[in-house]
Amino acid sequence: MKFRPILAIMVAAWCALPLIAQDYTAPDFSSDDEKQEETIPDWLVELSNLPQRSRQIYTGAFAAAKKAYAKGYMVDCIAHLNTCELYTRKNPHVWNLRASALIAQKRFDEALPLLEQVKAQSPSDSVLQLNYSLLYLGKGEYDKCIEVTDALMESIRYKKMEGLTHSLLFRKFLCRVMQERIDEARELVKHISPIDDSPLYYYCEAVFALIEGNRREAMKSLNVADSIYSGVGMLVNYKQAMTFSGVSDKYSLENQSSSVHEKP
C-alpha cells in the first residue's frame, strides 16, 4: 500500500530525534548511516505493518521515554522502552536510549551490549559515540574515552555546535586530570576564558581548585557557573561528567591524606 513507505519515513524522522543529555538543547543527530541508507530498516517495516493503535502506543511510549530521560527519571524511561519492545525489538534508537539510561545509573556492564548492538547497525551514530564516551569516562578507561571523544569532536567540527564541543572538551580534560597529567589538561583549555559563552571555564577552574585542595574556591566557581547557565540548560553535561569522573572524590581524598601526614 502506498501509505506504508510514507509512514515509515515519517516515523524514522520522529524516532531519530536526538538524545544528548537531560536538559541540553540537542542538535540534529539523526544517524548518518540511516540517512545514507536507501532501504527502510527492518524495525520500521515491522512498525509500519502494525495496526494504527499499536503504532500510536509505540510512538507514545518512545516519546514518554525521552521525556522521562530528560527529567532524570531513568527507571520510568526504561519502563516506557519496555513497552516499545513489546511491538518491535529491532529499533537501534530504543537501544541507544536504554543504554543512555543505564549509563546514567552507572550500570555500565548492562549498557555495553546495547551499544554493541547499535554499533553493528550504525557505527557512526553520534549518540552512540556520546554514550561510549561517557561510559568509558565512568569506567575509568580514559584513553578510550579520549579516542571516542576526539573522533566525535572531529565529526562536528563544522556543524556550529560550540556548546557540545566544549562539553566534550571537558570530558577529555577530566580524563587527563584523572590520569594526573595536569600540564596536558591545562594545555587543552588554555584558550578558554570567562568571555566564552560556556560553563567550561568555570568548571575547569573548579577542578584546578580541587587539585590544589581549595574546595571553597571550587564551589565558588561552580556557583558562578550555576548562576549564569542554569536557566539555559547547559550544565547537565558538565555535572554528569564531574560525577562520572570521580574527580571530586579523588582530590578530596588525596588532600585529606596529605593533611593527615603533615607534621604539626
mmCIF file of C-alpha atoms in Angstrom:
data_model
loop_
_atom_site.group_PDB
_atom_site.id
_atom_site.type_symbol
_atom_site.label_atom_id
_atom_site.label_comp_id
_atom_site.label_asym_id
_atom_site.label_seq_id
_atom_site.Cartn_x
_atom_site.Cartn_y
_atom_site.Cartn_z
ATOM 1 C CA MET A 1 0.000 0.000 0.000
ATOM 2 C CA LYS A 2 1.333 3.453 -0.864
ATOM 3 C CA PHE A 3 0.947 4.971 2.594
ATOM 4 C CA ARG A 4 3.326 2.455 4.213
ATOM 5 C CA PRO A 5 6.634 3.929 2.917
ATOM 6 C CA ILE A 6 5.412 7.439 3.689
ATOM 7 C CA LEU A 7 4.512 6.406 7.218
ATOM 8 C CA ALA A 8 7.835 4.673 7.651
ATOM 9 C CA ILE A 9 9.758 7.775 6.612
ATOM 10 C CA MET A 10 7.727 9.956 8.974
ATOM 11 C CA VAL A 11 8.295 7.596 11.893
ATOM 12 C CA ALA A 12 12.002 7.386 11.058
ATOM 13 C CA ALA A 13 12.330 11.164 11.205
ATOM 14 C CA TRP A 14 10.474 11.259 14.519
ATOM 15 C CA CYS A 15 12.361 8.410 16.156
ATOM 16 C CA ALA A 16 15.733 9.808 15.116
ATOM 17 C CA LEU A 17 15.303 12.834 17.377
ATOM 18 C CA PRO A 18 18.498 13.194 19.397
ATOM 19 C CA LEU A 19 19.177 12.123 22.960
ATOM 20 C CA ILE A 20 22.216 14.036 24.082
ATOM 21 C CA ALA A 21 21.681 14.982 27.707
ATOM 22 C CA GLN A 22 18.913 15.577 30.128
ATOM 23 C CA ASP A 23 18.166 19.227 29.531
ATOM 24 C CA TYR A 24 20.586 20.036 26.719
ATOM 25 C CA THR A 25 19.159 21.636 23.584
ATOM 26 C CA ALA A 26 20.092 18.817 21.266
ATOM 27 C CA PRO A 27 21.366 19.257 17.708
ATOM 28 C CA ASP A 28 20.155 17.139 14.789
ATOM 29 C CA PHE A 29 21.908 13.859 15.388
ATOM 30 C CA SER A 30 19.998 11.514 13.139
ATOM 31 C CA SER A 31 22.111 8.503 12.326
ATOM 32 C CA ASP A 32 24.413 9.239 9.387
ATOM 33 C CA ASP A 33 24.155 5.605 8.360
ATOM 34 C CA GLU A 34 20.368 5.714 8.201
ATOM 35 C CA LYS A 35 20.447 8.959 6.221
ATOM 36 C CA GLN A 36 22.581 7.244 3.603
ATOM 37 C CA GLU A 37 20.580 4.033 3.639
ATOM 38 C CA GLU A 38 18.050 3.810 0.826
ATOM 39 C CA THR A 39 16.177 0.787 2.161
ATOM 40 C CA ILE A 40 13.786 1.044 5.105
ATOM 41 C CA PRO A 41 15.192 -0.632 8.264
ATOM 42 C CA ASP A 42 13.505 -3.818 9.451
ATOM 43 C CA TRP A 43 12.201 -2.196 12.623
ATOM 44 C CA LEU A 44 10.392 0.450 10.590
ATOM 45 C CA VAL A 45 8.890 -2.182 8.336
ATOM 46 C CA GLU A 46 7.602 -4.017 11.401
ATOM 47 C CA LEU A 47 6.272 -0.819 12.909
ATOM 48 C CA SER A 48 4.547 0.365 9.747
ATOM 49 C CA ASN A 49 2.810 -3.010 9.441
ATOM 50 C CA LEU A 50 1.289 -2.786 12.924
ATOM 51 C CA PRO A 51 -2.317 -1.689 13.460
ATOM 52 C CA GLN A 52 -2.717 2.052 13.890
ATOM 53 C CA ARG A 53 -3.461 1.770 17.613
ATOM 54 C CA SER A 54 -0.290 -0.251 18.186
ATOM 55 C CA ARG A 55 1.771 2.347 16.322
ATOM 56 C CA GLN A 56 0.248 5.076 18.470
ATOM 57 C CA ILE A 57 1.108 3.177 21.651
ATOM 58 C CA TYR A 58 4.653 2.636 20.390
ATOM 59 C CA THR A 59 5.333 6.229 19.421
ATOM 60 C CA GLY A 60 3.679 7.462 22.615
ATOM 61 C CA ALA A 61 5.832 5.183 24.745
ATOM 62 C CA PHE A 62 9.011 6.273 22.985
ATOM 63 C CA ALA A 63 8.112 9.946 23.427
ATOM 64 C CA ALA A 64 7.386 9.280 27.112
ATOM 65 C CA ALA A 65 10.750 7.511 27.468
ATOM 66 C CA LYS A 66 12.602 10.518 26.052
ATOM 67 C CA LYS A 67 10.666 12.853 28.333
ATOM 68 C CA ALA A 68 11.435 10.704 31.378
ATOM 69 C CA TYR A 69 15.123 10.639 30.446
ATOM 70 C CA ALA A 70 15.150 14.413 30.050
ATOM 71 C CA LYS A 71 13.763 14.773 33.582
ATOM 72 C CA GLY A 72 16.238 12.279 35.026
ATOM 73 C CA TYR A 73 13.652 9.537 35.686
ATOM 74 C CA MET A 74 15.684 6.610 34.429
ATOM 75 C CA VAL A 75 13.502 3.849 35.867
ATOM 76 C CA ASP A 76 10.447 5.337 34.144
ATOM 77 C CA CYS A 77 12.434 5.766 30.936
ATOM 78 C CA ILE A 78 13.360 2.075 30.879
ATOM 79 C CA ALA A 79 9.765 1.075 31.670
ATOM 80 C CA HIS A 80 8.484 3.013 28.654
ATOM 81 C CA LEU A 81 11.146 1.423 26.456
ATOM 82 C CA ASN A 82 9.979 -1.991 27.643
ATOM 83 C CA THR A 83 6.563 -1.060 26.247
ATOM 84 C CA CYS A 84 8.158 -0.162 22.909
ATOM 85 C CA GLU A 85 9.841 -3.537 22.696
ATOM 86 C CA LEU A 86 6.541 -5.363 23.055
ATOM 87 C CA TYR A 87 5.975 -4.323 19.430
ATOM 88 C CA THR A 88 9.455 -4.500 17.902
ATOM 89 C CA ARG A 89 12.880 -5.224 19.373
ATOM 90 C CA LYS A 90 14.905 -4.027 16.408
ATOM 91 C CA ASN A 91 14.940 -0.236 16.852
ATOM 92 C CA PRO A 92 18.524 0.994 17.461
ATOM 93 C CA HIS A 93 17.164 4.292 18.820
ATOM 94 C CA VAL A 94 15.494 2.347 21.619
ATOM 95 C CA TRP A 95 18.757 0.520 22.332
ATOM 96 C CA ASN A 96 20.636 3.816 22.409
ATOM 97 C CA LEU A 97 18.184 5.433 24.804
ATOM 98 C CA ARG A 98 18.108 2.390 27.068
ATOM 99 C CA ALA A 99 21.913 2.448 27.117
ATOM 100 C CA SER A 100 21.832 6.157 27.988
ATOM 101 C CA ALA A 101 19.521 5.458 30.921
ATOM 102 C CA LEU A 102 21.652 2.549 32.130
ATOM 103 C CA ILE A 103 24.833 4.610 31.867
ATOM 104 C CA ALA A 104 23.181 7.374 33.889
ATOM 105 C CA GLN A 105 22.572 4.736 36.575
ATOM 106 C CA LYS A 106 26.217 3.590 36.218
ATOM 107 C CA ARG A 107 25.055 0.164 35.053
ATOM 108 C CA PHE A 108 27.892 0.039 32.556
ATOM 109 C CA ASP A 109 28.025 -3.727 32.044
ATOM 110 C CA GLU A 110 24.349 -3.758 31.063
ATOM 111 C CA ALA A 111 24.725 -0.781 28.730
ATOM 112 C CA LEU A 112 27.726 -2.105 26.815
ATOM 113 C CA PRO A 113 25.942 -4.943 24.923
ATOM 114 C CA LEU A 114 23.273 -2.479 23.801
ATOM 115 C CA LEU A 115 25.923 -0.129 22.453
ATOM 116 C CA GLU A 116 27.494 -3.030 20.591
ATOM 117 C CA GLN A 117 24.100 -3.766 19.005
ATOM 118 C CA VAL A 118 23.774 -0.159 17.852
ATOM 119 C CA LYS A 119 27.354 -0.160 16.589
ATOM 120 C CA ALA A 120 26.661 -3.209 14.429
ATOM 121 C CA GLN A 121 23.869 -1.325 12.651
ATOM 122 C CA SER A 122 25.019 2.294 12.789
ATOM 123 C CA PRO A 123 28.740 2.506 13.651
ATOM 124 C CA SER A 124 28.972 6.266 13.031
ATOM 125 C CA ASP A 125 25.851 7.176 15.016
ATOM 126 C CA SER A 126 26.736 10.294 17.001
ATOM 127 C CA VAL A 127 24.536 9.459 20.000
ATOM 128 C CA LEU A 128 26.281 6.079 20.149
ATOM 129 C CA GLN A 129 29.648 7.823 20.326
ATOM 130 C CA LEU A 130 28.411 10.136 23.077
ATOM 131 C CA ASN A 131 27.267 7.121 25.059
ATOM 132 C CA TYR A 132 30.603 5.359 24.589
ATOM 133 C CA SER A 133 32.455 8.489 25.673
ATOM 134 C CA LEU A 134 30.520 8.789 28.927
ATOM 135 C CA LEU A 135 30.657 5.061 29.613
ATOM 136 C CA TYR A 136 34.445 4.970 29.256
ATOM 137 C CA LEU A 137 34.768 8.046 31.485
ATOM 138 C CA GLY A 138 32.651 6.381 34.161
ATOM 139 C CA LYS A 139 34.617 3.135 33.948
ATOM 140 C CA GLY A 140 37.935 4.937 34.228
ATOM 141 C CA GLU A 141 39.063 3.876 30.739
ATOM 142 C CA TYR A 142 40.418 7.318 29.979
ATOM 143 C CA ASP A 143 42.398 6.626 26.805
ATOM 144 C CA LYS A 144 39.330 5.013 25.223
ATOM 145 C CA CYS A 145 37.198 7.957 26.316
ATOM 146 C CA ILE A 146 39.632 10.399 24.717
ATOM 147 C CA GLU A 147 39.771 8.376 21.489
ATOM 148 C CA VAL A 148 35.995 8.351 21.100
ATOM 149 C CA THR A 149 35.653 11.982 22.183
ATOM 150 C CA ASP A 150 38.295 13.153 19.718
ATOM 151 C CA ALA A 151 36.541 11.354 16.865
ATOM 152 C CA LEU A 152 33.210 12.878 17.815
ATOM 153 C CA MET A 153 34.659 16.380 18.119
ATOM 154 C CA GLU A 154 36.173 15.996 14.668
ATOM 155 C CA SER A 155 32.825 14.886 13.219
ATOM 156 C CA ILE A 156 31.042 18.011 14.487
ATOM 157 C CA ARG A 157 33.849 20.484 13.828
ATOM 158 C CA TYR A 158 31.993 22.260 11.029
ATOM 159 C CA LYS A 159 28.464 21.957 12.435
ATOM 160 C CA LYS A 160 28.473 25.046 14.681
ATOM 161 C CA MET A 161 27.971 23.066 17.886
ATOM 162 C CA GLU A 162 30.283 25.006 20.172
ATOM 163 C CA GLY A 163 28.286 24.161 23.295
ATOM 164 C CA LEU A 164 28.583 20.437 22.647
ATOM 165 C CA THR A 165 32.224 20.790 21.639
ATOM 166 C CA HIS A 166 33.012 22.492 24.957
ATOM 167 C CA SER A 167 31.256 19.813 26.998
ATOM 168 C CA LEU A 168 33.185 17.120 25.112
ATOM 169 C CA LEU A 169 36.424 19.002 25.675
ATOM 170 C CA PHE A 170 35.596 18.960 29.395
ATOM 171 C CA ARG A 171 35.366 15.166 29.308
ATOM 172 C CA LYS A 172 38.782 14.996 27.672
ATOM 173 C CA PHE A 173 40.143 17.485 30.214
ATOM 174 C CA LEU A 174 38.830 15.326 33.085
ATOM 175 C CA CYS A 175 40.476 12.250 31.604
ATOM 176 C CA ARG A 176 43.869 13.952 31.668
ATOM 177 C CA VAL A 177 43.264 15.213 35.203
ATOM 178 C CA MET A 178 42.324 11.739 36.418
ATOM 179 C CA GLN A 179 45.468 10.394 34.751
ATOM 180 C CA GLU A 180 47.366 13.051 36.745
ATOM 181 C CA ARG A 181 48.639 14.604 33.524
ATOM 182 C CA ILE A 182 47.799 18.067 34.774
ATOM 183 C CA ASP A 183 50.036 20.004 32.394
ATOM 184 C CA GLU A 184 48.318 18.370 29.429
ATOM 185 C CA ALA A 185 44.940 19.164 30.961
ATOM 186 C CA ARG A 186 45.917 22.843 31.293
ATOM 187 C CA GLU A 187 47.109 22.907 27.702
ATOM 188 C CA LEU A 188 43.749 21.602 26.481
ATOM 189 C CA VAL A 189 41.806 24.524 27.964
ATOM 190 C CA LYS A 190 44.347 27.333 27.919
ATOM 191 C CA HIS A 191 42.340 29.205 25.269
ATOM 192 C CA ILE A 192 39.114 29.163 27.327
ATOM 193 C CA SER A 193 38.211 32.356 29.185
ATOM 194 C CA PRO A 194 35.229 33.845 31.060
ATOM 195 C CA ILE A 195 34.133 35.687 27.916
ATOM 196 C CA ASP A 196 33.299 32.380 26.200
ATOM 197 C CA ASP A 197 29.599 31.655 26.331
ATOM 198 C CA SER A 198 30.171 28.351 28.083
ATOM 199 C CA PRO A 199 30.404 26.831 31.584
ATOM 200 C CA LEU A 200 33.697 25.221 30.568
ATOM 201 C CA TYR A 201 35.929 27.935 32.043
ATOM 202 C CA TYR A 202 34.249 27.829 35.461
ATOM 203 C CA TYR A 203 34.199 24.051 35.665
ATOM 204 C CA CYS A 204 37.870 23.805 34.757
ATOM 205 C CA GLU A 205 38.694 26.444 37.364
ATOM 206 C CA ALA A 206 36.733 24.391 39.889
ATOM 207 C CA VAL A 207 38.757 21.283 39.052
ATOM 208 C CA PHE A 208 42.053 23.168 39.343
ATOM 209 C CA ALA A 209 40.930 24.451 42.752
ATOM 210 C CA LEU A 210 40.152 20.876 43.828
ATOM 211 C CA ILE A 211 43.601 19.770 42.733
ATOM 212 C CA GLU A 212 45.078 22.489 44.945
ATOM 213 C CA GLY A 213 42.908 21.392 47.854
ATOM 214 C CA ASN A 214 40.782 24.529 47.833
ATOM 215 C CA ARG A 215 37.216 23.186 47.925
ATOM 216 C CA ARG A 216 35.807 26.591 48.859
ATOM 217 C CA GLU A 217 37.208 28.157 45.692
ATOM 218 C CA ALA A 218 35.969 25.178 43.683
ATOM 219 C CA MET A 219 32.435 25.676 44.996
ATOM 220 C CA LYS A 220 32.668 29.371 44.224
ATOM 221 C CA SER A 221 33.463 28.654 40.566
ATOM 222 C CA LEU A 222 30.647 26.113 40.318
ATOM 223 C CA ASN A 223 28.193 28.554 41.888
ATOM 224 C CA VAL A 224 29.150 31.223 39.349
ATOM 225 C CA ALA A 225 28.525 28.772 36.509
ATOM 226 C CA ASP A 226 25.195 27.818 38.041
ATOM 227 C CA SER A 227 24.105 31.428 38.399
ATOM 228 C CA ILE A 228 24.879 32.147 34.742
ATOM 229 C CA TYR A 229 23.886 28.967 32.933
ATOM 230 C CA SER A 230 21.357 27.015 34.982
ATOM 231 C CA GLY A 231 18.411 28.648 33.242
ATOM 232 C CA VAL A 232 19.555 27.760 29.731
ATOM 233 C CA GLY A 233 20.099 24.044 30.299
ATOM 234 C CA MET A 234 23.832 23.876 29.665
ATOM 235 C CA LEU A 235 25.082 22.356 32.920
ATOM 236 C CA VAL A 236 23.846 18.766 32.796
ATOM 237 C CA ASN A 237 26.738 17.513 30.658
ATOM 238 C CA TYR A 238 29.268 19.172 32.970
ATOM 239 C CA LYS A 239 27.697 17.957 36.200
ATOM 240 C CA GLN A 240 27.362 14.454 34.816
ATOM 241 C CA ALA A 241 30.987 14.389 33.680
ATOM 242 C CA MET A 242 32.189 15.641 37.074
ATOM 243 C CA THR A 243 30.217 12.928 38.835
ATOM 244 C CA PHE A 244 31.231 10.141 36.495
ATOM 245 C CA SER A 245 34.915 11.032 36.528
ATOM 246 C CA GLY A 246 35.131 10.942 40.330
ATOM 247 C CA VAL A 247 37.442 13.941 40.287
ATOM 248 C CA SER A 248 35.903 15.487 43.410
ATOM 249 C CA ASP A 249 36.392 12.302 45.417
ATOM 250 C CA LYS A 250 39.879 11.692 44.071
ATOM 251 C CA TYR A 251 41.349 15.027 45.025
ATOM 252 C CA SER A 252 39.353 15.390 48.212
ATOM 253 C CA LEU A 253 40.711 12.071 49.490
ATOM 254 C CA GLU A 254 44.242 12.793 48.307
ATOM 255 C CA ASN A 255 44.278 16.168 50.025
ATOM 256 C CA GLN A 256 42.859 14.715 53.240
ATOM 257 C CA SER A 257 45.532 12.015 53.152
ATOM 258 C CA SER A 258 48.240 14.655 52.699
ATOM 259 C CA SER A 259 46.983 16.698 55.625
ATOM 260 C CA VAL A 260 46.947 13.635 57.892
ATOM 261 C CA HIS A 261 50.622 13.016 57.225
ATOM 262 C CA GLU A 262 51.736 16.620 57.614
ATOM 263 C CA LYS A 263 53.832 17.329 60.670
ATOM 264 C CA PRO A 264 52.347 19.799 63.165
#
